[in-house]
Structure formats: C-alpha cells, structure tokens
Amino acid sequence: MQLSIIIISWNTLKMTRECLETVFSGLSEVDAEVIVVDNASSDGSREMVEESFPEAVLIANSENRGFAAANNQAIEISKGEYVLLLNSDTLIHGDVLPKSVEYLEQNPDVGVMGCRVLNTDGSLQPTCSRFPTLINLMLQTSGLSKLRWPKFLDRYQMVNWNRDDERDVDVVTGCYMLVRRTAMEQVGLLDENFFFYGEETDWCKRFQDAGWNLRFAPVGVITHHGGGSVRKLNYKRDLMLTSATVKLHAKHYGLLGSFATWLVLLTFNATRAAYWSCASLLQRDAKSKERRNHFINVVLHHHRTWSTKKSVGI
C-alpha cells in the first residue's frame, strides 16, 4: 500500500464529512487507506463516519486522548509506505495526494513534506516554518517579525515567502504532514506528552536530528479552515499553545531554555492584557473588552503552563 491517510476528529462533524469527501475523490489511482480516529466526539461524528464512509477505518475512543496519542493509534495499524497526517478541517484539491506521493518517491532524502495551504477565503496560509527558538519567539512576540526589512526578522514564519518554490524547512505544519515510513521507523512515534500543539514540531526536530530533510514542495494545494477542534476553547487554546512551547524547549534546550520561553510568553500576554485594558477604557467597544478579557484570563492562568513533563490538555 502506498499511502495511509490519518484524520483525527473531535466534534467537527461537518468539517470531517467535507474533508473525507474530498479525500476519497482526490485519491485517483493511489493505493491508499483512510483511518479516522474519533476522540470521543459528542456531535455524532463517529456515527457519521460509520454510516457515510464505511470504506474508512474508524477508531472510536471513549475519551479525548489528544492529537499525538490518537495519531499514534492510527499509525500503529497503518500499512502505507507513506503516512499523511491530515486535519479534519481541511479540504483536498485536485491531484495533491498523488503528486505528494510521487514527490517522496522521487526524493528519497526527504523524510517529511508539506504542500501549499490556503485559508477559507482562498488567501495563502503561511505554513511550514523554522523551529521556534527563543530568538524566533522574541522576534514574533515583539512584533519585529512584521517588518519587511531586514529579511532576518522574518526568519521564523517566513510570511513574505509565497510558498511557490521548494524549500527545506525546520517544521512541516501538521495540517498536512506527509511522512516516509522508513524515516518514522527510525525516529519513532509522536511524543504523547504533548496533548495538543507542539507534537509535530517536536517530531520534525527529531527527524531533522536524525539526518532527514524536511521539505515544502508546491505540488498542489489544500484548504485549511483552521482551529476546527479548538475554535471554542477561547483563552484555553493560548494556554495549550504556551504549555506545548514551554515543554518543547524543556525537551530540546533544557530547563533554562524552557523558563526563558515561559517568561517571554508571559511578558507578551501581560503587555497585551495591559494594552487592551487601556483600549477598553478609551474605546468602550465590544471588541476591546473581549480582547482585554481574553488576555487577562491567559495571564491569570499562565502558571498552569509551566510544566516540563506534560503539556496542558483540554
């Protein structure tokens, strides 16, 4: 079998249905299997997959095990030479699936690859990036990364790159992450200490450390709506992201690196809370109050993100 496509679902019934429809229509002649892991959805997602897509392999969890653990469940039973981690809030377009498989077959040095990704409105989504080192995070949180010159300032997320040419990257974004099985067998599975966020970044670091190339290749496009499973988590999503980033630095850069990262992110959220608190007093509009409450909640609960063992769950 050439390809195993793994989709994790958690209360994204409509998006999961649309994603699966485009996946099966986009496979063409690729010998593939589709594995859906439902993380204890309460919106009927599991029943929808059973009834509408009987050709898919369904794993129905009794609890939300998180992104890494759910993907590992599917990887362990998968059979494909290549394994695609695909978000449930994505749409496959054209021949991106067969073209992606063809690309890895022609580039045996590449262990992980990603493709061009569009937002819901058709604009470019700046996926794939460099590793979120402390200096990259400082450039991002300070706002310096938004400056177009010098180019060094845009080194982290490379937003000024149109994603129209091949490029080696540090991190392939997990919404569409195609992995070579032989590379995966060398590196191992996703680290389940990451509940949500950070797991694919950690995995990419491990692939890179093992000598594999990680590549962005514009072989085709997908749409990624973004935030499907965590859209309603408000400030908790920021806490999960911060927690994962702190753990990521603890794992790869030690205690001092993780604490410095924790302080940088605390400073960022504290300054945003102060700014929006002032803005809400001056402007007295709903948006300012909403942003003020959001960042105040993040700061008040920021202590929960300090963990070098396991990232914060839902």
Tab-separated table of C-alpha atoms in Angstrom:
chain	number	residue	atom	x	y	z
A	1	MET	CA	0.000	0.000	0.000
A	2	GLN	CA	1.314	3.428	-0.951
A	3	LEU	CA	-0.491	5.807	1.382
A	4	SER	CA	-2.203	5.846	4.776
A	5	ILE	CA	-4.238	8.983	5.495
A	6	ILE	CA	-4.944	9.666	9.174
A	7	ILE	CA	-7.633	12.106	10.290
A	8	ILE	CA	-8.305	12.955	13.942
A	9	SER	CA	-11.856	14.090	14.696
A	10	TRP	CA	-13.182	15.861	17.779
A	11	ASN	CA	-16.592	17.495	17.436
A	12	THR	CA	-16.038	18.599	13.840
A	13	LEU	CA	-18.829	16.618	12.172
A	14	LYS	CA	-19.479	18.912	9.202
A	15	MET	CA	-15.799	19.597	8.541
A	16	THR	CA	-14.868	15.928	8.888
A	17	ARG	CA	-17.558	14.941	6.391
A	18	GLU	CA	-16.376	17.521	3.858
A	19	CYS	CA	-12.753	16.542	4.419
A	20	LEU	CA	-13.464	12.838	3.801
A	21	GLU	CA	-15.488	13.617	0.679
A	22	THR	CA	-12.550	15.493	-0.839
A	23	VAL	CA	-10.034	12.867	0.277
A	24	PHE	CA	-11.822	9.973	-1.414
A	25	SER	CA	-12.448	11.991	-4.570
A	26	GLY	CA	-8.816	13.114	-4.682
A	27	LEU	CA	-7.081	9.751	-4.340
A	28	SER	CA	-7.121	8.991	-8.075
A	29	GLU	CA	-5.069	5.826	-8.659
A	30	VAL	CA	-3.228	5.945	-5.341
A	31	ASP	CA	-3.409	2.680	-3.404
A	32	ALA	CA	-4.498	4.101	-0.071
A	33	GLU	CA	-6.337	3.585	3.197
A	34	VAL	CA	-8.114	6.231	5.275
A	35	ILE	CA	-8.105	5.931	9.060
A	36	VAL	CA	-10.311	8.188	11.192
A	37	VAL	CA	-9.715	8.407	14.937
A	38	ASP	CA	-12.634	9.957	16.795
A	39	ASN	CA	-11.612	11.416	20.162
A	40	ALA	CA	-14.937	10.895	21.955
A	41	SER	CA	-16.939	13.427	19.932
A	42	SER	CA	-20.389	14.322	21.228
A	43	ASP	CA	-21.739	15.724	17.953
A	44	GLY	CA	-22.381	12.459	16.095
A	45	SER	CA	-19.073	12.449	14.202
A	46	ARG	CA	-18.433	8.776	14.894
A	47	GLU	CA	-21.882	7.732	13.663
A	48	MET	CA	-21.473	9.899	10.561
A	49	VAL	CA	-18.202	8.201	9.618
A	50	GLU	CA	-19.719	4.742	10.166
A	51	GLU	CA	-22.773	5.476	8.046
A	52	SER	CA	-21.382	7.702	5.279
A	53	PHE	CA	-17.835	6.380	4.874
A	54	PRO	CA	-17.838	2.624	5.543
A	55	GLU	CA	-14.642	2.305	3.478
A	56	ALA	CA	-12.749	4.248	6.132
A	57	VAL	CA	-11.200	2.515	9.126
A	58	LEU	CA	-12.718	4.011	12.285
A	59	ILE	CA	-11.133	4.051	15.730
A	60	ALA	CA	-13.643	5.345	18.301
A	61	ASN	CA	-12.016	6.461	21.557
A	62	SER	CA	-14.027	6.670	24.772
A	63	GLU	CA	-12.101	9.789	25.825
A	64	ASN	CA	-10.217	12.635	24.159
A	65	ARG	CA	-6.697	11.255	24.034
A	66	GLY	CA	-5.186	14.278	22.326
A	67	PHE	CA	-3.666	14.722	18.885
A	68	ALA	CA	-0.390	12.837	19.370
A	69	ALA	CA	-1.842	9.763	21.068
A	70	ALA	CA	-4.716	9.488	18.576
A	71	ASN	CA	-2.352	9.709	15.606
A	72	ASN	CA	-0.111	7.069	17.160
A	73	GLN	CA	-3.099	4.735	17.463
A	74	ALA	CA	-3.689	5.014	13.736
A	75	ILE	CA	-0.016	4.864	12.766
A	76	GLU	CA	0.386	1.579	14.621
A	77	ILE	CA	-2.263	-0.121	12.464
A	78	SER	CA	-1.472	1.705	9.218
A	79	LYS	CA	0.046	-0.103	6.247
A	80	GLY	CA	1.135	2.625	3.835
A	81	GLU	CA	4.670	3.305	2.686
A	82	TYR	CA	3.834	6.942	3.383
A	83	VAL	CA	1.655	8.290	6.199
A	84	LEU	CA	-0.271	11.546	5.868
A	85	LEU	CA	-1.423	13.392	8.987
A	86	LEU	CA	-4.386	15.428	7.774
A	87	ASN	CA	-6.507	17.777	9.881
A	88	SER	CA	-10.252	17.232	9.887
A	89	ASP	CA	-10.784	20.914	8.998
A	90	THR	CA	-9.077	20.620	5.606
A	91	LEU	CA	-10.213	20.157	2.011
A	92	ILE	CA	-8.186	18.286	-0.596
A	93	HIS	CA	-7.973	19.901	-4.023
A	94	GLY	CA	-7.061	18.393	-7.381
A	95	ASP	CA	-4.259	15.849	-7.555
A	96	VAL	CA	-2.285	16.979	-4.494
A	97	LEU	CA	-2.397	13.473	-2.963
A	98	PRO	CA	-0.884	11.525	-5.897
A	99	LYS	CA	1.553	14.380	-6.577
A	100	SER	CA	2.729	14.309	-2.961
A	101	VAL	CA	3.329	10.567	-3.073
A	102	GLU	CA	5.168	10.970	-6.382
A	103	TYR	CA	7.354	13.689	-4.863
A	104	LEU	CA	8.526	11.497	-1.983
A	105	GLU	CA	9.159	8.608	-4.348
A	106	GLN	CA	11.447	10.857	-6.408
A	107	ASN	CA	13.212	12.404	-3.385
A	108	PRO	CA	14.410	9.590	-1.098
A	109	ASP	CA	16.334	12.024	1.135
A	110	VAL	CA	13.109	13.749	2.228
A	111	GLY	CA	11.534	12.275	5.351
A	112	VAL	CA	8.686	14.760	5.780
A	113	MET	CA	6.973	17.101	3.329
A	114	GLY	CA	4.192	19.667	3.239
A	115	CYS	CA	2.256	21.338	0.428
A	116	ARG	CA	0.714	24.739	-0.314
A	117	VAL	CA	-2.163	25.615	2.043
A	118	LEU	CA	-4.943	28.162	1.557
A	119	ASN	CA	-7.244	29.845	4.061
A	120	THR	CA	-11.012	29.536	3.708
A	121	ASP	CA	-11.117	32.760	1.678
A	122	GLY	CA	-8.505	31.476	-0.767
A	123	SER	CA	-5.609	33.541	0.591
A	124	LEU	CA	-2.261	31.913	1.295
A	125	GLN	CA	-1.751	30.352	4.723
A	126	PRO	CA	1.921	30.676	5.771
A	127	THR	CA	2.510	27.065	6.752
A	128	CYS	CA	5.905	25.463	7.416
A	129	SER	CA	8.463	27.437	9.378
A	130	ARG	CA	11.746	27.440	11.191
A	131	PHE	CA	11.972	25.970	14.682
A	132	PRO	CA	10.513	28.256	17.406
A	133	THR	CA	13.819	29.006	19.097
A	134	LEU	CA	13.949	31.653	21.801
A	135	ILE	CA	15.182	34.313	19.371
A	136	ASN	CA	12.452	33.437	16.862
A	137	LEU	CA	9.803	33.711	19.572
A	138	MET	CA	11.189	37.060	20.692
A	139	LEU	CA	11.040	38.381	17.133
A	140	GLN	CA	7.449	37.157	16.845
A	141	THR	CA	6.130	38.409	20.187
A	142	SER	CA	7.869	41.794	19.894
A	143	GLY	CA	6.285	42.441	16.510
A	144	LEU	CA	9.669	42.836	14.803
A	145	SER	CA	8.878	39.887	12.529
A	146	LYS	CA	6.251	42.051	10.792
A	147	LEU	CA	8.919	44.362	9.374
A	148	ARG	CA	9.829	43.584	5.764
A	149	TRP	CA	13.491	44.557	6.229
A	150	PRO	CA	15.953	43.219	7.074
A	151	LYS	CA	14.912	39.727	5.949
A	152	PHE	CA	16.368	38.227	9.129
A	153	LEU	CA	13.355	39.489	11.084
A	154	ASP	CA	11.017	37.278	9.042
A	155	ARG	CA	13.086	34.160	9.675
A	156	TYR	CA	10.556	32.319	11.868
A	157	GLN	CA	7.281	32.006	9.949
A	158	MET	CA	8.578	33.440	6.670
A	159	VAL	CA	5.313	35.275	5.926
A	160	ASN	CA	6.882	37.131	2.997
A	161	TRP	CA	7.544	33.850	1.186
A	162	ASN	CA	4.759	32.996	-1.284
A	163	ARG	CA	5.245	29.244	-0.918
A	164	ASP	CA	5.633	28.897	-4.675
A	165	ASP	CA	9.025	27.145	-4.689
A	166	GLU	CA	10.655	24.188	-2.967
A	167	ARG	CA	12.423	24.938	0.275
A	168	ASP	CA	13.935	22.978	3.150
A	169	VAL	CA	12.237	23.940	6.416
A	170	ASP	CA	12.572	23.072	10.101
A	171	VAL	CA	8.881	22.426	10.732
A	172	VAL	CA	6.233	20.989	8.423
A	173	THR	CA	2.803	22.088	9.609
A	174	GLY	CA	0.662	19.268	10.967
A	175	CYS	CA	-2.489	20.104	8.994
A	176	TYR	CA	-0.877	18.309	6.010
A	177	MET	CA	2.204	16.361	7.017
A	178	LEU	CA	3.356	13.523	4.775
A	179	VAL	CA	5.884	11.212	6.439
A	180	ARG	CA	8.042	8.451	4.979
A	181	ARG	CA	7.545	5.227	6.937
A	182	THR	CA	11.226	4.252	6.883
A	183	ALA	CA	12.062	7.625	8.443
A	184	MET	CA	9.310	7.200	11.015
A	185	GLU	CA	10.584	3.741	11.943
A	186	GLN	CA	13.977	5.297	12.650
A	187	VAL	CA	12.687	8.294	14.637
A	188	GLY	CA	9.728	6.746	16.458
A	189	LEU	CA	6.144	7.863	17.028
A	190	LEU	CA	4.788	11.223	18.185
A	191	ASP	CA	5.552	12.188	21.782
A	192	GLU	CA	2.295	11.709	23.699
A	193	ASN	CA	3.402	14.108	26.427
A	194	PHE	CA	2.194	16.779	24.004
A	195	PHE	CA	-1.590	16.832	24.275
A	196	PHE	CA	-2.375	19.345	21.525
A	197	TYR	CA	0.129	21.632	19.778
A	198	GLY	CA	3.867	21.104	19.698
A	199	GLU	CA	3.796	17.420	18.826
A	200	GLU	CA	4.517	17.882	15.126
A	201	THR	CA	7.214	20.481	15.871
A	202	ASP	CA	8.934	18.071	18.240
A	203	TRP	CA	8.603	15.286	15.662
A	204	CYS	CA	10.136	17.468	12.949
A	205	LYS	CA	13.081	18.310	15.222
A	206	ARG	CA	13.665	14.614	15.768
A	207	PHE	CA	13.525	13.860	12.026
A	208	GLN	CA	15.991	16.657	11.365
A	209	ASP	CA	18.325	15.492	14.140
A	210	ALA	CA	18.258	12.004	12.577
A	211	GLY	CA	19.510	13.450	9.278
A	212	TRP	CA	16.286	13.560	7.263
A	213	ASN	CA	15.369	16.554	5.109
A	214	LEU	CA	12.052	18.297	5.721
A	215	ARG	CA	10.710	19.932	2.602
A	216	PHE	CA	7.986	22.277	1.496
A	217	ALA	CA	7.003	21.429	-2.104
A	218	PRO	CA	4.268	23.260	-4.078
A	219	VAL	CA	2.938	20.029	-5.615
A	220	GLY	CA	-0.674	21.094	-5.090
A	221	VAL	CA	-2.986	22.838	-2.652
A	222	ILE	CA	-5.375	22.141	0.188
A	223	THR	CA	-7.681	24.426	2.146
A	224	HIS	CA	-7.224	24.595	5.908
A	225	HIS	CA	-10.091	26.322	7.710
A	226	GLY	CA	-8.066	26.465	10.923
A	227	GLY	CA	-8.982	25.888	14.550
A	228	GLY	CA	-11.632	23.271	13.888
A	229	SER	CA	-11.264	21.252	17.082
A	230	VAL	CA	-10.223	24.125	19.353
A	231	ARG	CA	-12.185	27.035	17.936
A	232	LYS	CA	-14.442	27.296	21.000
A	233	LEU	CA	-11.704	26.981	23.610
A	234	ASN	CA	-11.020	30.753	23.678
A	235	TYR	CA	-8.156	31.592	26.041
A	236	LYS	CA	-7.553	27.902	26.773
A	237	ARG	CA	-6.156	27.486	23.278
A	238	ASP	CA	-3.465	30.068	24.057
A	239	LEU	CA	-2.668	28.237	27.279
A	240	MET	CA	-2.306	24.921	25.442
A	241	LEU	CA	-0.026	26.532	22.860
A	242	THR	CA	2.118	28.174	25.549
A	243	SER	CA	2.322	24.947	27.535
A	244	ALA	CA	3.408	22.988	24.463
A	245	THR	CA	6.038	25.577	23.541
A	246	VAL	CA	7.474	25.535	27.072
A	247	LYS	CA	7.664	21.752	27.056
A	248	LEU	CA	9.231	21.788	23.606
A	249	HIS	CA	12.071	23.975	24.878
A	250	ALA	CA	12.452	21.889	28.029
A	251	LYS	CA	12.891	18.767	25.912
A	252	HIS	CA	15.352	20.190	23.400
A	253	TYR	CA	17.072	23.088	25.208
A	254	GLY	CA	16.861	22.246	28.901
A	255	LEU	CA	15.349	23.887	31.975
A	256	LEU	CA	16.904	27.321	31.425
A	257	GLY	CA	15.635	27.498	27.848
A	258	SER	CA	12.124	26.480	28.848
A	259	PHE	CA	11.975	29.024	31.682
A	260	ALA	CA	13.194	31.815	29.391
A	261	THR	CA	10.490	30.824	26.893
A	262	TRP	CA	7.872	30.853	29.654
A	263	LEU	CA	8.930	34.374	30.670
A	264	VAL	CA	8.901	35.662	27.074
A	265	LEU	CA	5.356	34.376	26.548
A	266	LEU	CA	4.199	35.702	29.930
A	267	THR	CA	5.584	39.131	29.043
A	268	PHE	CA	3.846	39.042	25.669
A	269	ASN	CA	0.449	38.199	27.184
A	270	ALA	CA	0.861	40.671	30.061
A	271	THR	CA	1.625	43.557	27.683
A	272	ARG	CA	-1.359	42.612	25.526
A	273	ALA	CA	-3.590	42.492	28.604
A	274	ALA	CA	-2.388	45.979	29.614
A	275	TYR	CA	-2.870	47.380	26.110
A	276	TRP	CA	-6.416	46.050	25.675
A	277	SER	CA	-7.359	47.118	29.212
A	278	CYS	CA	-6.436	50.696	28.298
A	279	ALA	CA	-8.148	50.396	24.909
A	280	SER	CA	-11.376	49.144	26.503
A	281	LEU	CA	-11.461	52.192	28.809
A	282	LEU	CA	-10.932	54.613	25.936
A	283	GLN	CA	-12.988	52.985	23.187
A	284	ARG	CA	-15.627	51.142	25.254
A	285	ASP	CA	-16.445	48.763	22.390
A	286	ALA	CA	-17.181	45.039	22.498
A	287	LYS	CA	-14.008	44.001	20.667
A	288	SER	CA	-11.716	45.798	23.111
A	289	LYS	CA	-13.479	44.267	26.105
A	290	GLU	CA	-13.352	40.813	24.544
A	291	ARG	CA	-9.611	41.050	23.851
A	292	ARG	CA	-8.996	42.503	27.334
A	293	ASN	CA	-10.817	39.597	28.999
A	294	HIS	CA	-9.029	37.093	26.764
A	295	PHE	CA	-5.507	38.205	27.652
A	296	ILE	CA	-6.327	38.775	31.319
A	297	ASN	CA	-7.550	35.171	31.525
A	298	VAL	CA	-4.377	33.945	29.822
A	299	VAL	CA	-2.205	35.843	32.315
A	300	LEU	CA	-4.240	34.710	35.332
A	301	HIS	CA	-3.889	31.057	34.297
A	302	HIS	CA	-0.370	31.317	32.899
A	303	HIS	CA	1.100	29.476	35.888
A	304	ARG	CA	-0.599	26.302	34.602
A	305	THR	CA	1.627	26.335	31.522
A	306	TRP	CA	4.835	25.782	33.486
A	307	SER	CA	5.466	22.082	33.074
A	308	THR	CA	8.482	20.261	31.686
A	309	LYS	CA	6.724	16.870	31.747
A	310	LYS	CA	3.315	17.079	30.094
A	311	SER	CA	1.620	19.892	28.226
A	312	VAL	CA	-1.763	21.242	29.287
A	313	GLY	CA	-4.751	19.334	27.907
A	314	ILE	CA	-8.310	20.394	27.163
